[in-house]
Structures are given as C-alpha cells and as structure tokens.
Coordinates of C-alpha atoms in Angstrom, one line a residue:
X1 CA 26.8 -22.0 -86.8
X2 CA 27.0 -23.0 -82.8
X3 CA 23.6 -23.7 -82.9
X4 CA 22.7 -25.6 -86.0
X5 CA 21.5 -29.4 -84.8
X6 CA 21.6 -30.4 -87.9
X7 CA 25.0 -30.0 -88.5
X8 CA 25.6 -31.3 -85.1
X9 CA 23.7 -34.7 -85.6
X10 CA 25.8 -35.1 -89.0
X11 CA 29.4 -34.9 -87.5
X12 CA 28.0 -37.6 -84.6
X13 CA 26.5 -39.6 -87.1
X14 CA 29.9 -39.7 -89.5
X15 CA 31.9 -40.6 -86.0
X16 CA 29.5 -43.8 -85.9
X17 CA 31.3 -45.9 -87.9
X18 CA 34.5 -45.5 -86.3
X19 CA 32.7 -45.9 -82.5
X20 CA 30.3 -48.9 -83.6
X21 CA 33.3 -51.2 -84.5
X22 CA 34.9 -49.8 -81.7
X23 CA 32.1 -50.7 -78.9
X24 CA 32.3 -54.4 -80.3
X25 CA 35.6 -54.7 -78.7
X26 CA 34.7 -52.8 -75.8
X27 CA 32.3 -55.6 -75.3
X28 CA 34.6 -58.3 -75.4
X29 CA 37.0 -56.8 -73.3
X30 CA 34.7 -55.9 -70.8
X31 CA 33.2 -60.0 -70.8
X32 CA 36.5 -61.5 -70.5
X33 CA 38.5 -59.0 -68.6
X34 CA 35.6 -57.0 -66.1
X35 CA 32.4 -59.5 -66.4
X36 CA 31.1 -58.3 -63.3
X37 CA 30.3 -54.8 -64.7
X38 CA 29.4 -55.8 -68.1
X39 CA 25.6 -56.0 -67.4
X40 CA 25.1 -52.8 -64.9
X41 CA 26.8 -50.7 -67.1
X42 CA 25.1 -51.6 -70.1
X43 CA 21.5 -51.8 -68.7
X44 CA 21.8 -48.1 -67.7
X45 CA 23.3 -46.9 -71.1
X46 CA 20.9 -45.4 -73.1
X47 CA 22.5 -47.6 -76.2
X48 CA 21.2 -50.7 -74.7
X49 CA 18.1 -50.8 -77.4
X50 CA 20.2 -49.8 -79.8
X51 CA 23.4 -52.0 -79.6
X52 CA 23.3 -54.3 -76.6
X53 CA 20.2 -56.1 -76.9
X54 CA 21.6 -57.4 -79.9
X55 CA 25.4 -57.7 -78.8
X56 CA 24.8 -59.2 -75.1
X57 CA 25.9 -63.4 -75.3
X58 CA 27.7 -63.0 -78.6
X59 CA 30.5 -63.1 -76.8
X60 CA 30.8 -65.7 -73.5
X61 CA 31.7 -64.4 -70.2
X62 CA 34.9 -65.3 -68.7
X63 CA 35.7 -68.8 -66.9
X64 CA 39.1 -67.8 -66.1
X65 CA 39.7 -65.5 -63.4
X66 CA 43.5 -64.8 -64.6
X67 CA 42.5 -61.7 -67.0
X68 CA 40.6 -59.9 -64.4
X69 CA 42.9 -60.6 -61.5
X70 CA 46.1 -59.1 -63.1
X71 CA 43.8 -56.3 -64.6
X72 CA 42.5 -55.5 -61.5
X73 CA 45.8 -55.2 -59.5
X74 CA 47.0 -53.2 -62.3
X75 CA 43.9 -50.8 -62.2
X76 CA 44.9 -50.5 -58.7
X77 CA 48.0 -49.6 -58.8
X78 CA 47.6 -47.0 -61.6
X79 CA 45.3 -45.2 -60.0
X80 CA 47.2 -44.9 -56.7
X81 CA 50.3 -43.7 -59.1
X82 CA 48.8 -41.0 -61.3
X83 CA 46.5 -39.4 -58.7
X84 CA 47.5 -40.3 -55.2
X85 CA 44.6 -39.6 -52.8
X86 CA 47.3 -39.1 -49.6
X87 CA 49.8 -36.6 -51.5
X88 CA 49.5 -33.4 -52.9
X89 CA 49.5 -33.6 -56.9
X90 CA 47.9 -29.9 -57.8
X91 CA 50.2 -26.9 -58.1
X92 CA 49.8 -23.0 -58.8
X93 CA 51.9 -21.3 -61.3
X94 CA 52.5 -17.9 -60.5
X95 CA 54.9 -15.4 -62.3
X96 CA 58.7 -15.3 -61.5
X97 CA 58.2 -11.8 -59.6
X98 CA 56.5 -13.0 -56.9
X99 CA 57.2 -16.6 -56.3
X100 CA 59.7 -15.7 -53.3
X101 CA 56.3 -13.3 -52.1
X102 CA 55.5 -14.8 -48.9
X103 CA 52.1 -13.5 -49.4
X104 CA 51.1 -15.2 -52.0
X105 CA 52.9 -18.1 -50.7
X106 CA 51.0 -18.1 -48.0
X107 CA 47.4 -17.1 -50.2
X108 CA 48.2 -20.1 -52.5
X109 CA 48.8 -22.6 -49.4
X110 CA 45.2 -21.5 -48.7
X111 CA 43.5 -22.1 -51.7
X112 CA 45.7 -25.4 -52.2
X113 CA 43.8 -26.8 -49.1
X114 CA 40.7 -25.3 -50.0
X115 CA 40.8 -27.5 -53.3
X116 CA 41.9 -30.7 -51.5
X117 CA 39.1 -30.0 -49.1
X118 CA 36.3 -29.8 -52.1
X119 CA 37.9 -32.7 -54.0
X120 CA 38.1 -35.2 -50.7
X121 CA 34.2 -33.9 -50.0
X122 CA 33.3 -34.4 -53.8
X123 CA 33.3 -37.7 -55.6
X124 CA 36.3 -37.0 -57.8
X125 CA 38.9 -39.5 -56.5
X126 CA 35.9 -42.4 -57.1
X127 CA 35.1 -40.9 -60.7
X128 CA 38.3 -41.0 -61.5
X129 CA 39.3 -44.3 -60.8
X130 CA 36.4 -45.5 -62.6
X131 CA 37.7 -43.2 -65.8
X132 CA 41.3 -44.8 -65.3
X133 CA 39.9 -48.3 -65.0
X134 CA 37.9 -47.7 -68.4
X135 CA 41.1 -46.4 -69.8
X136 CA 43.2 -49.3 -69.4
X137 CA 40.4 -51.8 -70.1
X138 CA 39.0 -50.2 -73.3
X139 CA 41.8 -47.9 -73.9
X140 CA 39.1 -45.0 -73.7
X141 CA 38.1 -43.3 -69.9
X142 CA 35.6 -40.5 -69.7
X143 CA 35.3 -37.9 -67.0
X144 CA 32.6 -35.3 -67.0
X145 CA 32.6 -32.3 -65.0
X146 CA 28.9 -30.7 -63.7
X147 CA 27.9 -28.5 -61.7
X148 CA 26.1 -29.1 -58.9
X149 CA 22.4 -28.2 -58.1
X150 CA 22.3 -24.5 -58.3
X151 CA 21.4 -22.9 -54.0
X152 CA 21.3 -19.7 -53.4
X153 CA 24.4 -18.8 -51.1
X154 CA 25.1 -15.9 -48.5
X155 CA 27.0 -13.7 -51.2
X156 CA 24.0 -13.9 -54.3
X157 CA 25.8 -16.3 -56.2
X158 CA 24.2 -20.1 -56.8
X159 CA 27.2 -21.8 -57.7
X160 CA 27.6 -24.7 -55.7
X161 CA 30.5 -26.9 -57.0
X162 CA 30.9 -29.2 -59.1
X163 CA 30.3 -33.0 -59.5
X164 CA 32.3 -35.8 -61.4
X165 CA 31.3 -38.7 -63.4
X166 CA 32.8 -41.1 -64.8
X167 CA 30.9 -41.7 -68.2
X168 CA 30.7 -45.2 -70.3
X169 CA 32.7 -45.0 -73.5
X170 CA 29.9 -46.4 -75.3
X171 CA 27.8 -43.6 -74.5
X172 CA 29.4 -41.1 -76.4
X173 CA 31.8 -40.4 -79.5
X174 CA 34.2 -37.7 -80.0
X175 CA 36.5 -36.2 -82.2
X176 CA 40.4 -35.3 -81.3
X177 CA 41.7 -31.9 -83.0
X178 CA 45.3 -30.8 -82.9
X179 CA 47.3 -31.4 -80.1
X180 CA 45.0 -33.7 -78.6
X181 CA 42.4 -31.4 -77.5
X182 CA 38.8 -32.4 -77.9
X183 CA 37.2 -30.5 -80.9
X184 CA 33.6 -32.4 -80.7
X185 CA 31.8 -34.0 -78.2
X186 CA 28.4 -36.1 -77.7
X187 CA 26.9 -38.1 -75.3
X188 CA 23.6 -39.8 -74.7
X189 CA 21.8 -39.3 -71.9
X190 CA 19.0 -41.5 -70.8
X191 CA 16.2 -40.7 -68.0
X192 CA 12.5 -40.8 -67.2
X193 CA 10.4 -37.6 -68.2
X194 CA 9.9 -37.2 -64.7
X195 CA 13.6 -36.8 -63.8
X196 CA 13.6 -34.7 -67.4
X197 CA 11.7 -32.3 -66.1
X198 CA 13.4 -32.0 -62.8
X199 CA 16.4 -32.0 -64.5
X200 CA 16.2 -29.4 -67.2
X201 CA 14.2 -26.7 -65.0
X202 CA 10.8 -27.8 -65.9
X203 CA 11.5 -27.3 -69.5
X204 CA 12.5 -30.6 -70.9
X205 CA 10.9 -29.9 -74.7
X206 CA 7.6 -30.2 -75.8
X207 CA 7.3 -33.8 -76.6
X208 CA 8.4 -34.2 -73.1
X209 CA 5.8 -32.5 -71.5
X210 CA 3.1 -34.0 -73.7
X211 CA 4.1 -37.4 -71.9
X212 CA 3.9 -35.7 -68.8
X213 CA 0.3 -34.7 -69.3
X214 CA -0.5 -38.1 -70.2
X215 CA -0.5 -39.6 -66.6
X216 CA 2.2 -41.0 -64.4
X217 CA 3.0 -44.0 -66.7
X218 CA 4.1 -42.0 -69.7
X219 CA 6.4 -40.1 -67.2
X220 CA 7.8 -43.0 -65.7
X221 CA 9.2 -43.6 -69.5
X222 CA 12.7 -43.2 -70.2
X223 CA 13.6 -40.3 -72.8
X224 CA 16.9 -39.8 -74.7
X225 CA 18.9 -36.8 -75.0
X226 CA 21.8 -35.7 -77.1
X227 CA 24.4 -33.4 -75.1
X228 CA 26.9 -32.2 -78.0
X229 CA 30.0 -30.4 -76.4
X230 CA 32.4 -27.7 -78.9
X231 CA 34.8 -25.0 -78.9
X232 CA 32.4 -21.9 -79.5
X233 CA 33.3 -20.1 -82.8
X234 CA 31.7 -17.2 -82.2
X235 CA 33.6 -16.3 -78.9
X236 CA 35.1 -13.1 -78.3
X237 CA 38.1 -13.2 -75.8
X238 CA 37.6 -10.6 -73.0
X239 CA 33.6 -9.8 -74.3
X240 CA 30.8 -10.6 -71.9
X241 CA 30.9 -13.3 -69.8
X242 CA 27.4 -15.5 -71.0
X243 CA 26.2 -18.7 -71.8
X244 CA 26.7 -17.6 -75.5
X245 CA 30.3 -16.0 -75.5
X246 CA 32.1 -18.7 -73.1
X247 CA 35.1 -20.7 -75.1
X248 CA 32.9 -24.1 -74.6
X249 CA 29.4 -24.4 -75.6
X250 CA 26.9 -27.3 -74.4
X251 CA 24.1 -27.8 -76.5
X252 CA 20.9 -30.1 -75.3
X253 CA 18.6 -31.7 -77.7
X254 CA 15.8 -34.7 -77.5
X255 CA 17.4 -37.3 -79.2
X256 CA 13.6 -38.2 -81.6
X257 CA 13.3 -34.6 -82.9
X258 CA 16.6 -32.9 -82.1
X259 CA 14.1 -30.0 -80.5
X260 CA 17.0 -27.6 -78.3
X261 CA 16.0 -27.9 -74.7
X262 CA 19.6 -25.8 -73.3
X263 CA 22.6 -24.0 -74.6
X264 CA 24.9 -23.1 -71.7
X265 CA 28.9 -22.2 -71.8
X266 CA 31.7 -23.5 -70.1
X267 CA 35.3 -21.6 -69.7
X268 CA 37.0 -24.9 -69.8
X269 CA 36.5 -28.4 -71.7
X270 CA 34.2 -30.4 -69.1
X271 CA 35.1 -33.6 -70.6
X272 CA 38.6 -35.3 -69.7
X273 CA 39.3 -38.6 -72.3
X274 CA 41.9 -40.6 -70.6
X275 CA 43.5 -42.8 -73.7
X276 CA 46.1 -45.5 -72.3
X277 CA 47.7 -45.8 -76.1
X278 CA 46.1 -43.7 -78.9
X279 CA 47.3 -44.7 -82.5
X280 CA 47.9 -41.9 -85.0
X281 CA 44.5 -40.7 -86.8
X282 CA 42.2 -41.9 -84.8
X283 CA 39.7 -41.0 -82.4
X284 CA 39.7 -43.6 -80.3
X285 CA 42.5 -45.6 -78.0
X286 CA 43.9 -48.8 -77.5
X287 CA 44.4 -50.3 -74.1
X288 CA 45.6 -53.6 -72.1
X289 CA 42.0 -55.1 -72.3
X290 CA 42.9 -55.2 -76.4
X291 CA 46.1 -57.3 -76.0
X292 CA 44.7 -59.7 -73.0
X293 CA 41.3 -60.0 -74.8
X294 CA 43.1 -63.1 -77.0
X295 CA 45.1 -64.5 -74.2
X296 CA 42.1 -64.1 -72.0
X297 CA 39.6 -65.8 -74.8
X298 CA 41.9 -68.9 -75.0
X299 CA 42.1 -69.4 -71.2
X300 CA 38.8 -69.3 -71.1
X301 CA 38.1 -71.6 -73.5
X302 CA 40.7 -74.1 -71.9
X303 CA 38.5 -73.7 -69.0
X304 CA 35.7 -74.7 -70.9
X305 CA 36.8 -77.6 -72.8
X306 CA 38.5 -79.0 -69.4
X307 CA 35.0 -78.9 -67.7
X308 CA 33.4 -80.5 -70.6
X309 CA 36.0 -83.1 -70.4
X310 CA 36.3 -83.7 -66.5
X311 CA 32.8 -84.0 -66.7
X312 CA 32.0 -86.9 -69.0
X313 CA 35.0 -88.4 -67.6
X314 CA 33.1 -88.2 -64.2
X315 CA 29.9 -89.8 -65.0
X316 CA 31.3 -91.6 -68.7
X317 CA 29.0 -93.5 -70.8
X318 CA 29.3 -97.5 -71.2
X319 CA 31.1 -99.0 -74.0
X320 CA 28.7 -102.5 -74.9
X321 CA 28.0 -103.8 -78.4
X322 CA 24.7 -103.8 -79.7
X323 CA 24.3 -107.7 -80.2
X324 CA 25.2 -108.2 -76.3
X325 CA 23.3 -105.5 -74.4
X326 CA 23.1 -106.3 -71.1
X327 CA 19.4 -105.9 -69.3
X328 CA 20.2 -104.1 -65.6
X329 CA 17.5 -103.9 -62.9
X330 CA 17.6 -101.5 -59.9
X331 CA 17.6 -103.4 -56.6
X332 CA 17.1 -102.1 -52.9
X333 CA 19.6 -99.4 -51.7
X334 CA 20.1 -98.3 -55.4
X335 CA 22.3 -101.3 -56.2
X336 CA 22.6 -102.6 -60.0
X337 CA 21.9 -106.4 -60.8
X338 CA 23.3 -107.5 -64.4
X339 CA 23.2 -110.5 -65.9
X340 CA 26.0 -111.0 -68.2
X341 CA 25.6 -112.7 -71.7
X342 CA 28.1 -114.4 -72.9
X343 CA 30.9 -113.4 -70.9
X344 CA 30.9 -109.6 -72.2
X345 CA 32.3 -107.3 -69.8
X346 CA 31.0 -103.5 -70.5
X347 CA 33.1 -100.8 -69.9
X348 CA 33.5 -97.3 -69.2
X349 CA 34.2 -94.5 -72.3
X350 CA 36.7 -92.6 -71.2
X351 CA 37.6 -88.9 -72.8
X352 CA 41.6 -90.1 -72.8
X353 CA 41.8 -86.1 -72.5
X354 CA 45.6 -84.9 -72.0
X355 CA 44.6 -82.7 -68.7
X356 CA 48.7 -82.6 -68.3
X357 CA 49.2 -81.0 -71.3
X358 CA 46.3 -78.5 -70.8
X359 CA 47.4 -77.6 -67.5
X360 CA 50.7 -76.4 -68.9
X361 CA 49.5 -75.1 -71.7
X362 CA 47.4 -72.6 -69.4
X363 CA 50.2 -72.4 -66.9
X364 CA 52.4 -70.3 -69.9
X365 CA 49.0 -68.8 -70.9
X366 CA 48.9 -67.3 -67.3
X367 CA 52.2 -66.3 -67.5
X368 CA 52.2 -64.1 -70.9
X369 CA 49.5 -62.6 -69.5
X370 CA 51.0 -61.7 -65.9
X371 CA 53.4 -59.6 -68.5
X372 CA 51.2 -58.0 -70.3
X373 CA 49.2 -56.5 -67.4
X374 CA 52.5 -56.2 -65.5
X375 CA 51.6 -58.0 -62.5
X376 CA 54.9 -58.7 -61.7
X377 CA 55.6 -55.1 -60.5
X378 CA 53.3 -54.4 -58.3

C-alpha cells in the first residue's frame, strides 16, 4: 500500500546497515579531503544526535593540504565539463516529421532560452556543483527538486518554479531498482516547529502544534521529519491528474510517531543520485575521496610526526646525569649562570629524526596522489 508508514519506516530501517557503515567513511573522507565543510554540514543534519555527536574527533582533521588541493581542482573542473554554465547542454527531441519544421524550430529555440533563463535565475548551477562535489568526494551526490512557494499568478495557476538543493548524503538512504532508477527514497529533514508550521501550511501534525501552544520556546525546538519518496503502484497512466494518481508519490511523516502530515505526487523522480563509481549490488557509490582517504591519512600523519619532531628538536631537553646535576640561576637580562661540577658538560637531546627521508617519502606520497585525483590534466 502507498500509504502504509509502517511499511515505509521498515524498508528505511533494513537500508540502515548498509548507509551507517557507509556514513563512517563519508566522515573520513570529508576530514581529510574537505575539513572545511565537515562541521557546517553536519551541525545542520538532522543526524547529528544520532551519529555525529558520537563520530566527530574519531577521526583527525587534515594537516596536509595535498588531498584537498588536488580534490578541489578536480571538483572544478568536473563540474565545468559535465554542465557548462556558458554552453548550451539541454536539447528537445521531437519526431522525425517535423525536425526540418521551421516552426517548431523556431518554437523550441524559444523554450530553449526560456529554460536557460529559469535555470541562470534559479540556484541550479550552485546545487549542482555542490551534488558533483559530494559525488566525487563520497562517491554519492544528491539533488532535490522543489517547488517553489506556491503565488497566485495572472492565468489562476500558483506554480512558481522550482528550486534545487543539494542534499547531504548522510541525510538520506535509498534504494537502486533496475536500470539504475531510484525505487525508494528517504530523507530527514530537520527544523523548528515554527518553520514546521510555516512550512507544511499550518498543519505540521498534532504533536507539532501542541509545542506550539506551549510558548515560544517549545517552538523555537527543532522537530524531525521523514520525507519517503516511491514510484506510486497504484497509478493509472492517462487517469486523473492528482496528488494520488501521479507516477511519484511523496509521503511526509514526524519522524517520533510516524503521524502523515502530506502526500503529494510528482510526474518525475525529484531526486537526482549522482554516483562517481557504483559497484554491482549496492546502493551506494564509491568515489576519489575512498582511494585518497589512505594516501591522505598517511600525509597527514607525516605532517604530524614531523611537527612533533621539529618541535622538541627546537626547544630539546638536556642530557645530565643524575649524580652531576648542575644548579642554574637566572641572572639579569634572562641570562643563565651554571656552575659546572666536575667538569661535566650537559648537552642537548636531540630527536636524530631523518627529516630527509620524510620529506621524500611525502614528496612520492604527493605524487600518487596528484594521479589519483588527476591533477595533472587540468
């Protein structure tokens, strides 16, 4: 049944134990390879109770800047390649019959510019990079179409347009049916009851609106809700066009009691996964972030040792034995008197740490990974 929530919150919670393994090596890539977006990202996520309160600082941030240069440049230049903001990269098939019509030419060169228009004026070229960058760090990019606030325009209708987000991986789990397509999706959303309300029409559920009668504090509380995503199988193709007979079906529910707060329709899939590798059988991909994450770990770690190294050979300890300890007292001007006994000489503990052979051992470290991300093309 479309609409049984139960059923729904049992296929998401079999897809857990695939995703949880998964979002532990989404974390690592994301600390060694994109650090600087590690924490906004997961503050926001409505998982951060739930898995990053208890993940954050098991795994260090990056010291070396080597993994998220090259992944950056190559971010970059993906992006420009698969959707080029300058170019025009959307076209209309039409039948055979009339593709030498100069009318519909002409119609379609219309509507061609009418779409660039709305995608330069939306934020889909931002969105998407953001999905691309996910995909090649994490191996898993998420873009979400919505529709924008409903307005009431000149010809009765209150479509609007639609808006793009990109949407943390972590956020959501899905399931890939034949050929690729998406046959299940869920995501988490997270926002105060306030913004519920607003949201949802002023009917955001009734456990909802029982915080909102409390007073402004209880609606200044964040609330979680489910958004599950799946081919309708009760549509009729060429039957009525509502919520309930579209091809996609979006289902709403508060994530405590699973209470439905909407069911709308879509015609298409609003969820793009972008998967830079996908291995056979599973839901989720593989990207560059998995085969840097190791190179990027030891660089790291060279860094770290290096620094703990240079810095006791900076300031070292003295070397004296215990039978000749020699008294020191601080004179003016932070000058050091000793008096030597017996002739013993103290000396400085040095690391003896081969910094040569650390510097080239990083040097080819740097180099493997200027491969892997293929730098060296772009």
């Amino acid at each position: 049944m479309p609409h049984d929530t139960r059923r729904l919150r049992s296929t998401a919670a079999q897809l857990e134990g695939e995703f949880s393994a998964a979002r532990q090596i989404w974390l690592q890539n994301l600390n060694l390879l994109a650090p600087n977006t590690t924490d906004p990202l997961l503050t926001t996520s409505p998982r951060r109770t739930k898995f990053n309160r208890d993940q954050r600082g098991r795994q260090g941030k990056a010291l070396d800047t080597t993994g998220v240069r090259t992944t950056t440049r190559l971010k970059g230049a993906i992006s420009s390649f698969v959707i080029p903001r300058g170019q025009e990269w959307v076209a209309y098939e039409v039948p055979r019959r009339l593709r030498n019509d100069f009318i519909t030419r002409d119609n379609l060169d219309i509507h061609t510019g009418r779409l660039y228009d709305a995608l330069v004026s939306s934020d889909f070229y931002s969105e998407q990079d953001a999905a691309l960058d996910m995909s090649i760090l994490l191996g898993n990019g998420i873009l979400q179409t919505l529709e924008s606030t409903p307005l009431l325009q000149g010809d009765g209708s209150t479509f609007t347009g639609f808006d793009f987000e990109s949407v943390p991986p972590w956020d959501c789990v899905w399931r890939v049916g034949p050929k690729g397509k998406i046959s299940f999706f869920r995501r988490q959303w997270s926002m105060s009851a306030d913004e519920a309300f607003r949201f949802f029409n002023g009917r955001p559920g009734a456990r909802v609106m029982q915080m909102l009668m409390r007073g402004t504090s209880a609606a200044e509380d964040n609330v979680v809700y489910n958004q599950y995503i799946y081919p309708n199988p009760d549509h009729i193709p060429g039957g009525p066009r509502i919520s309930e007979n579209m091809p996609w079906l979006s289902h709403w529910t508060h994530e405590d009691d699973e209470e439905t707060v909407r069911v709308s329709g879509f015609m298409e899939c609003p969820v793009t996964l972008f998967f830079w590798e996908k291995p056979t059988g599973q839901n989720t991909g593989r990207g560059i972030g998995h085969i840097a994450r190791p190179l990027a770990a030891v660089l790291s770690s060279i860094r770290v040792k290096s620094l703990a190294a240079l810095s006791w050979d900076m300031r070292p300890p003295w070397l004296q034995t215990e039978e000749n300890s020699i008294p020191m007292q601080w004179g003016r001007n932070r000058t050091i008197t000793l008096r030597d006994p017996e002739g013993f000489v103290p000396r400085p503990l040095h690391t003896e740490s081969r910094y040569d052979a650390a510097l080239e051992f990083g040097r080819q470290e740097r180099d493997a990974m200027e491969k892997i991300t293929m730098t060296e093309f772009f």
